[in-house]
Amino acid sequence: MPSLADLIEQYIKKLIQESEDRVVEIQRNELAEKLRCVPSQINYVLATRFTLEHGYLIESRRGGGGYIRIIKIADQDREAFYQRIFGAIGDAVSESKAREIIKALYEAGSITEREKRLLTIAVDRKVLQVPLPYRDELRALLLKSMLAGVLNAEEGN
Amino acid sequence: MPSLADLIEQYIKKLIQESEDRVVEIQRNELAEKLRCVPSQINYVLATRFTLEHGYLIESRRGGGGYIRIIKIADQDREAFYQRIFGAIGDAVSESKAREIIKALYEAGSITEREKRLLTIAVDRKVLQVPLPYRDELRALLLKSMLAGVLNAEEGN
DNA sequence: ACCTCATCTGACTTTGTTTGACTTTTACTT
DNA sequence: AAGTAAAAGTCAAACAAAGTCAGATGAGGT
């Protein structure tokens, strides 16, 4: 039973995949109507799942002929992509944010499904049994270390 | 007279058996209603009978569209294999011992090289920055959890 | 009867989603 | 230039889950 937000997310991602240039332009009201939700629900989804950290840019325009344009960032090279990922993790990261990052990596084809699962578990609060201010820091360090090890190993040897 | 907790346990196990992939997804409130108990009773059962040591992984999500997913990590055949590894790890494990176990799994072909690298980093004392009696416990839980998640994926999907 | 441990409950918390009323911006019309 | 309608944006409140925890209750062992 995926939530409405999940459905909207999937729908938009499908549109982007089908697009030639990773850019998709929608009309908020029209999309809301098609997916049977209130228009502001679209904003919620964009705000929670299509942020810069997730690798997307949003441009929009109001008024007659208005639109929302969703752009999937094309990272120049792996470096830029990883830069963005590591920046998003920072010195401390919540479980949900970590999960989103891992998901993005998987969707970008940087890690396998098994690796995704491994990482997702490593980031679980039930596993990282440390009191809270430190847990997020430990999670950040752990995730960054693991990613650093596995990602830049690709090109080398 | 089986206790309520026993009934819930049996019910969930039946669901898993009937499932194709040893994974079952429930809604806590719905299940609580069906089994005539308070929702938190479900948590109690999960916490006492579906732990990692029992061979299960739990994932969940709150809010609208929330769920609890229960994953049985091994079928009968693999059970012994897990018990051996989990036994070797125990409740606390040193970095060197953890490395040995990871290496053995790699040599046995259970994990890929990248996975080996991920696991090895996760188990590094420079990454697990926690004072020492706890560090070995954290490492044990982390390693067992990660292995449970990734080894589980071997056969199917 | 008493003790201990497992079970059960309910109040409260946290997280995530959905909705609708209201605001702002823009293009078009007059 | 002013007015109007057509977008999209904002925000707080309502709703919908699951999580936590401490205390009550119960069952088996001595």
Coordinates of C-alpha atoms (C1' of nucleotides) in Angstrom, one line a residue:
Chain A
M1 CA 0.0 0.0 0.0
P2 CA 2.2 2.7 -1.3
S3 CA 1.2 6.2 -0.2
L4 CA 0.0 8.8 -2.6
A5 CA 3.3 10.5 -2.2
D6 CA 5.1 7.4 -3.3
L7 CA 2.9 7.1 -6.4
I8 CA 3.6 10.6 -7.4
E9 CA 7.3 10.1 -6.9
Q10 CA 7.3 7.1 -9.1
Y11 CA 5.2 8.7 -11.7
I12 CA 7.6 11.7 -12.0
K13 CA 10.6 9.4 -12.1
K14 CA 9.1 7.4 -14.8
L15 CA 8.5 10.6 -16.8
I16 CA 12.1 11.6 -16.4
Q17 CA 13.4 8.2 -17.5
E18 CA 11.3 8.3 -20.5
S19 CA 12.5 11.8 -21.4
E20 CA 15.5 12.3 -23.6
D21 CA 17.3 14.9 -21.6
R22 CA 16.4 14.1 -18.0
V23 CA 14.1 17.1 -17.9
V24 CA 10.3 17.0 -17.5
E25 CA 7.8 19.7 -17.4
I26 CA 4.5 19.4 -15.8
Q27 CA 1.5 21.4 -15.0
R28 CA 0.8 21.1 -11.3
N29 CA -3.0 21.2 -11.5
E30 CA -3.1 18.8 -14.4
L31 CA -0.9 16.3 -12.7
A32 CA -2.8 16.6 -9.5
E33 CA -6.0 15.9 -11.4
K34 CA -4.6 12.9 -13.1
L35 CA -3.3 11.4 -9.9
R36 CA -6.4 12.4 -7.9
C37 CA -4.8 14.6 -5.3
V38 CA -4.8 18.2 -4.2
P39 CA -2.3 20.3 -6.1
S40 CA -0.3 21.1 -3.0
Q41 CA 0.5 17.4 -2.7
I42 CA 2.7 17.8 -5.7
N43 CA 4.7 20.4 -3.8
Y44 CA 5.0 18.1 -0.9
V45 CA 6.5 15.4 -3.0
L46 CA 8.9 17.7 -4.8
A47 CA 10.0 19.2 -1.5
T48 CA 10.6 15.8 0.1
R49 CA 11.9 13.7 -2.8
F50 CA 13.2 15.9 -5.5
T51 CA 15.6 18.2 -3.7
L52 CA 19.0 19.2 -4.7
E53 CA 20.4 16.6 -2.4
H54 CA 18.4 14.0 -4.2
G55 CA 20.0 15.2 -7.4
Y56 CA 17.2 17.3 -8.8
L57 CA 16.6 20.9 -9.7
I58 CA 13.1 22.5 -9.7
E59 CA 12.2 25.5 -11.8
S60 CA 8.7 26.9 -12.0
R61 CA 6.6 29.7 -13.2
R62 CA 3.2 30.8 -11.9
G63 CA 0.4 32.4 -13.8
G64 CA -1.1 31.7 -17.1
G65 CA 1.1 29.2 -19.0
G66 CA 2.8 28.3 -15.7
Y67 CA 4.7 25.1 -15.3
I68 CA 7.0 23.1 -13.0
R69 CA 10.2 21.8 -14.5
I70 CA 12.0 19.0 -12.9
I71 CA 15.6 18.4 -13.9
K72 CA 17.7 15.5 -12.9
I73 CA 21.2 16.7 -12.4
A74 CA 23.8 15.5 -14.8
D75 CA 26.9 15.2 -12.8
Q76 CA 29.9 16.0 -15.0
D77 CA 31.8 13.1 -13.8
R78 CA 31.7 10.6 -11.0
E79 CA 33.7 13.1 -8.9
A80 CA 31.0 15.7 -9.0
F81 CA 28.3 13.1 -8.2
Y82 CA 30.2 11.8 -5.2
Q83 CA 31.0 15.3 -4.1
R84 CA 27.3 16.0 -3.9
I85 CA 26.6 12.8 -2.1
F86 CA 29.3 13.3 0.5
G87 CA 28.2 16.9 0.9
A88 CA 24.6 15.7 1.6
I89 CA 25.8 13.4 4.3
G90 CA 27.9 15.9 6.1
D91 CA 29.1 15.4 9.6
A92 CA 25.8 14.0 10.9
V93 CA 22.9 12.3 9.1
S94 CA 19.5 11.0 10.1
E95 CA 18.4 7.5 9.2
S96 CA 15.8 8.7 6.7
K97 CA 18.2 11.0 5.0
A98 CA 20.8 8.2 4.8
R99 CA 18.3 5.9 3.3
E100 CA 17.4 8.5 0.6
I101 CA 21.0 8.9 -0.3
I102 CA 21.5 5.1 -0.6
K103 CA 18.4 4.9 -2.7
A104 CA 19.7 7.6 -5.0
L105 CA 23.0 5.8 -5.4
Y106 CA 21.2 2.6 -6.3
E107 CA 19.0 4.4 -8.8
A108 CA 22.1 5.9 -10.3
G109 CA 23.5 2.5 -10.8
S110 CA 26.5 3.1 -8.5
I111 CA 25.7 0.2 -6.2
T112 CA 24.0 -3.1 -6.5
E113 CA 20.9 -4.2 -4.8
R114 CA 22.8 -6.3 -2.3
E115 CA 25.0 -3.4 -1.5
K116 CA 22.0 -1.2 -1.1
R117 CA 20.6 -3.6 1.5
L118 CA 23.9 -3.9 3.3
L119 CA 24.2 -0.1 3.5
T120 CA 20.6 0.4 4.5
I121 CA 21.0 -2.0 7.4
A122 CA 24.2 -0.4 8.5
V123 CA 22.4 2.8 8.8
D124 CA 19.5 1.5 10.8
R125 CA 18.9 3.1 14.2
K126 CA 18.2 -0.3 15.7
V127 CA 21.7 -1.4 14.7
L128 CA 23.5 1.8 15.6
Q129 CA 22.8 1.6 19.3
V130 CA 24.4 4.8 20.4
P131 CA 22.7 7.8 22.2
L132 CA 21.3 10.3 19.9
P133 CA 23.6 13.2 19.3
Y134 CA 26.4 10.8 18.5
R135 CA 24.4 8.3 16.5
D136 CA 23.9 10.6 13.6
E137 CA 27.6 11.4 13.6
L138 CA 28.6 7.8 13.7
R139 CA 26.1 7.1 10.9
A140 CA 27.6 9.8 8.8
L141 CA 31.2 8.6 9.3
L142 CA 30.2 5.0 8.7
L143 CA 28.3 5.8 5.5
K144 CA 30.9 8.1 4.1
S145 CA 33.7 5.6 4.9
M146 CA 31.9 2.7 3.3
L147 CA 31.0 4.7 0.2
A148 CA 34.4 6.0 -0.2
G149 CA 35.8 2.5 -0.1
V150 CA 33.4 1.0 -2.5
L151 CA 32.8 3.8 -5.0
N152 CA 36.3 4.9 -5.8
A153 CA 37.4 1.3 -6.1
E154 CA 35.5 1.2 -9.3
E155 CA 38.0 2.8 -11.6
G156 CA 41.1 1.7 -9.9
N157 CA 42.4 -1.8 -10.0
Chain B
M1 CA -2.9 -22.2 26.9
P2 CA -0.9 -20.3 24.4
S3 CA -0.4 -16.7 25.3
L4 CA -1.5 -13.9 23.1
A5 CA 2.1 -13.3 22.2
D6 CA 2.4 -17.0 21.1
L7 CA -0.6 -16.6 18.9
I8 CA 0.7 -13.5 17.3
E9 CA 4.0 -15.2 16.8
Q10 CA 2.4 -18.2 15.1
Y11 CA 0.2 -16.0 13.0
I12 CA 3.2 -14.1 11.6
K13 CA 5.2 -17.3 11.0
K14 CA 2.3 -18.7 9.1
L15 CA 2.2 -15.6 6.9
I16 CA 5.9 -15.9 6.2
Q17 CA 5.5 -19.6 5.3
E18 CA 2.8 -18.8 2.9
S19 CA 4.8 -16.1 1.3
E20 CA 6.9 -16.7 -1.7
D21 CA 10.1 -14.9 -0.6
R22 CA 10.1 -15.2 3.2
V23 CA 9.0 -11.6 3.5
V24 CA 5.8 -10.3 4.9
E25 CA 4.5 -6.8 5.3
I26 CA 1.8 -6.0 7.8
Q27 CA 0.0 -2.9 9.1
R28 CA 0.5 -2.9 12.9
N29 CA -3.0 -1.5 13.7
E30 CA -4.7 -3.8 11.3
L31 CA -3.0 -6.9 12.7
A32 CA -3.7 -5.8 16.2
E33 CA -7.3 -5.5 15.4
K34 CA -7.5 -8.8 13.8
L35 CA -5.8 -10.5 16.7
R36 CA -7.7 -8.4 19.3
C37 CA -4.8 -6.8 21.0
V38 CA -3.3 -3.4 21.5
P39 CA -1.0 -2.3 18.8
S40 CA 2.1 -2.2 21.0
Q41 CA 1.7 -5.9 21.7
I42 CA 2.8 -6.4 18.1
N43 CA 6.0 -4.6 19.0
Y44 CA 6.5 -6.7 22.0
V45 CA 6.3 -9.9 19.9
L46 CA 8.6 -8.6 17.3
A47 CA 11.1 -7.5 19.9
T48 CA 11.1 -10.8 21.7
R49 CA 10.6 -13.4 18.9
F50 CA 11.7 -11.9 15.7
T51 CA 15.1 -10.7 16.5
L52 CA 18.2 -11.1 14.5
E53 CA 19.2 -14.0 16.7
H54 CA 16.0 -15.6 15.8
G55 CA 16.8 -15.1 12.2
Y56 CA 14.6 -12.1 11.3
L57 CA 15.0 -8.6 10.1
I58 CA 12.5 -5.9 10.7
E59 CA 12.0 -2.8 8.7
S60 CA 9.3 -0.3 9.2
R61 CA 7.9 3.1 8.3
R62 CA 5.6 5.4 10.2
G63 CA 2.9 7.8 9.0
G64 CA 0.4 7.4 6.2
G65 CA 1.1 4.4 4.2
G66 CA 3.2 3.0 7.0
Y67 CA 4.1 -0.7 7.4
I68 CA 6.1 -3.2 9.2
R69 CA 8.1 -5.6 7.1
I70 CA 9.3 -8.9 8.6
I71 CA 12.0 -10.8 6.7
K72 CA 13.1 -14.3 7.5
I73 CA 16.7 -14.4 6.6
A74 CA 17.2 -18.0 5.8
D75 CA 15.4 -21.1 4.9
Q76 CA 16.0 -24.4 6.6
D77 CA 19.0 -25.2 4.5
R78 CA 20.9 -22.1 5.4
E79 CA 20.1 -22.1 9.0
A80 CA 23.2 -24.0 10.2
F81 CA 25.4 -21.8 8.1
Y82 CA 24.0 -18.7 9.8
Q83 CA 24.2 -20.2 13.2
R84 CA 27.8 -20.9 12.7
I85 CA 28.7 -17.4 11.6
F86 CA 26.5 -15.7 14.2
G87 CA 28.0 -17.9 16.8
A88 CA 31.4 -16.9 15.8
I89 CA 30.6 -13.3 16.0
G90 CA 28.7 -13.5 19.3
D91 CA 27.7 -10.4 21.3
A92 CA 31.0 -8.7 20.9
V93 CA 33.8 -9.1 18.4
S94 CA 37.2 -7.6 17.8
E95 CA 38.2 -6.0 14.6
S96 CA 40.6 -8.7 13.7
K97 CA 38.2 -11.5 14.4
A98 CA 35.6 -9.7 12.3
R99 CA 38.1 -9.4 9.4
E100 CA 38.7 -13.1 9.5
I101 CA 35.1 -13.9 9.3
I102 CA 34.6 -11.5 6.4
K103 CA 37.6 -13.0 4.6
A104 CA 36.3 -16.5 5.1
L105 CA 33.0 -15.5 3.6
Y106 CA 34.7 -13.9 0.7
E107 CA 36.8 -17.0 0.1
A108 CA 33.7 -19.2 0.3
G109 CA 32.2 -17.1 -2.4
S110 CA 29.3 -15.8 -0.3
I111 CA 30.1 -12.2 -0.8
T112 CA 31.7 -10.2 -3.6
E113 CA 34.9 -8.3 -3.3
R114 CA 33.1 -5.0 -3.1
E115 CA 30.9 -6.3 -0.3
K116 CA 34.0 -7.5 1.4
R117 CA 35.4 -4.1 1.2
L118 CA 32.2 -2.5 2.5
L119 CA 32.1 -4.8 5.5
T120 CA 35.7 -4.5 6.3
I121 CA 35.5 -0.7 6.4
A122 CA 32.3 -0.9 8.6
V123 CA 34.2 -2.9 11.1
D124 CA 37.2 -0.7 11.3
R125 CA 37.9 0.8 14.7
K126 CA 38.6 4.2 13.2
V127 CA 35.1 4.2 11.8
L128 CA 33.4 2.8 14.9
Q129 CA 34.3 5.7 17.2
V130 CA 32.8 4.4 20.4
P131 CA 34.6 3.7 23.7
L132 CA 35.8 0.2 23.9
P133 CA 33.6 -2.1 25.8
Y134 CA 30.8 -0.9 23.6
R135 CA 32.6 -0.8 20.3
D136 CA 33.0 -4.6 20.1
E137 CA 29.3 -5.0 20.8
L138 CA 28.3 -2.4 18.2
R139 CA 30.6 -4.1 15.7
A140 CA 29.0 -7.5 16.4
L141 CA 25.5 -6.3 16.0
L142 CA 26.4 -4.3 12.9
L143 CA 28.2 -7.2 11.3
K144 CA 25.6 -9.7 12.0
S145 CA 22.9 -7.4 10.8
M146 CA 24.7 -6.6 7.5
L147 CA 25.5 -10.2 6.9
A148 CA 21.9 -11.2 7.6
G149 CA 20.7 -8.7 5.0
V150 CA 23.1 -9.5 2.3
L151 CA 23.5 -13.3 2.6
N152 CA 19.8 -13.5 2.5
A153 CA 19.8 -12.2 -1.0
E154 CA 21.9 -15.0 -2.4
E155 CA 19.4 -17.3 -3.9
G156 CA 16.2 -15.6 -5.0
N157 CA 15.6 -12.0 -6.1
Chain C
dA1 C1' 2.8 -17.2 49.8
dC2 C1' 6.5 -15.1 47.3
dC3 C1' 9.6 -14.0 43.7
dT4 C1' 10.9 -13.5 39.2
dC5 C1' 10.3 -13.1 34.7
dA6 C1' 7.3 -12.8 30.8
dT7 C1' 3.3 -10.6 29.1
dC8 C1' -0.1 -7.0 28.4
dT9 C1' -1.9 -2.3 28.4
dG10 C1' -2.4 2.5 27.6
dA11 C1' -0.7 7.1 27.5
dC12 C1' 2.3 9.7 25.1
dT13 C1' 5.8 10.6 21.3
dT14 C1' 7.6 10.8 16.8
dT15 C1' 7.4 10.6 12.0
dG16 C1' 5.3 11.0 7.6
dT17 C1' 1.2 12.3 4.7
dT18 C1' -2.9 14.8 3.2
dT19 C1' -5.9 18.6 2.9
dG20 C1' -7.6 23.2 2.2
dA21 C1' -7.6 28.1 2.9
dC22 C1' -5.0 31.8 1.7
dT23 C1' -1.1 34.3 -1.0
dT24 C1' 1.7 35.5 -4.8
dT25 C1' 3.0 35.8 -9.6
dT26 C1' 2.1 36.1 -14.4
dA27 C1' -0.3 36.6 -18.7
dC28 C1' -4.1 38.3 -20.9
dT29 C1' -7.9 41.6 -21.8
dT30 C1' -9.9 45.9 -21.8
Chain D
dA1 C1' -2.8 51.0 -16.8
dA2 C1' -6.0 48.4 -14.4
dG3 C1' -8.4 44.5 -13.7
dT4 C1' -9.0 39.6 -14.0
dA5 C1' -8.2 34.9 -14.3
dA6 C1' -4.9 31.3 -14.3
dA7 C1' -1.4 29.3 -12.7
dA8 C1' 2.0 27.9 -8.7
dG9 C1' 3.5 28.7 -3.6
dT10 C1' 3.0 28.5 1.5
dC11 C1' 1.6 27.0 5.7
dA12 C1' -0.6 25.2 9.5
dA13 C1' -3.9 21.9 10.9
dA14 C1' -5.8 17.3 10.6
dC15 C1' -4.9 12.7 9.9
dA16 C1' -2.4 8.3 9.8
dA17 C1' 0.6 5.4 11.0
dA18 C1' 4.5 3.1 14.1
dG19 C1' 7.6 3.6 18.4
dT20 C1' 8.5 4.0 23.4
dC21 C1' 8.1 3.2 28.0
dA22 C1' 6.6 2.5 32.6
dG23 C1' 3.5 0.3 35.2
dA24 C1' -0.1 -3.5 35.8
dT25 C1' -1.0 -8.2 35.5
dG26 C1' -0.2 -13.1 35.3
dA27 C1' 2.1 -17.7 35.5
dG28 C1' 5.5 -20.9 36.9
dG29 C1' 8.9 -22.2 40.3
dT30 C1' 10.5 -22.6 45.4

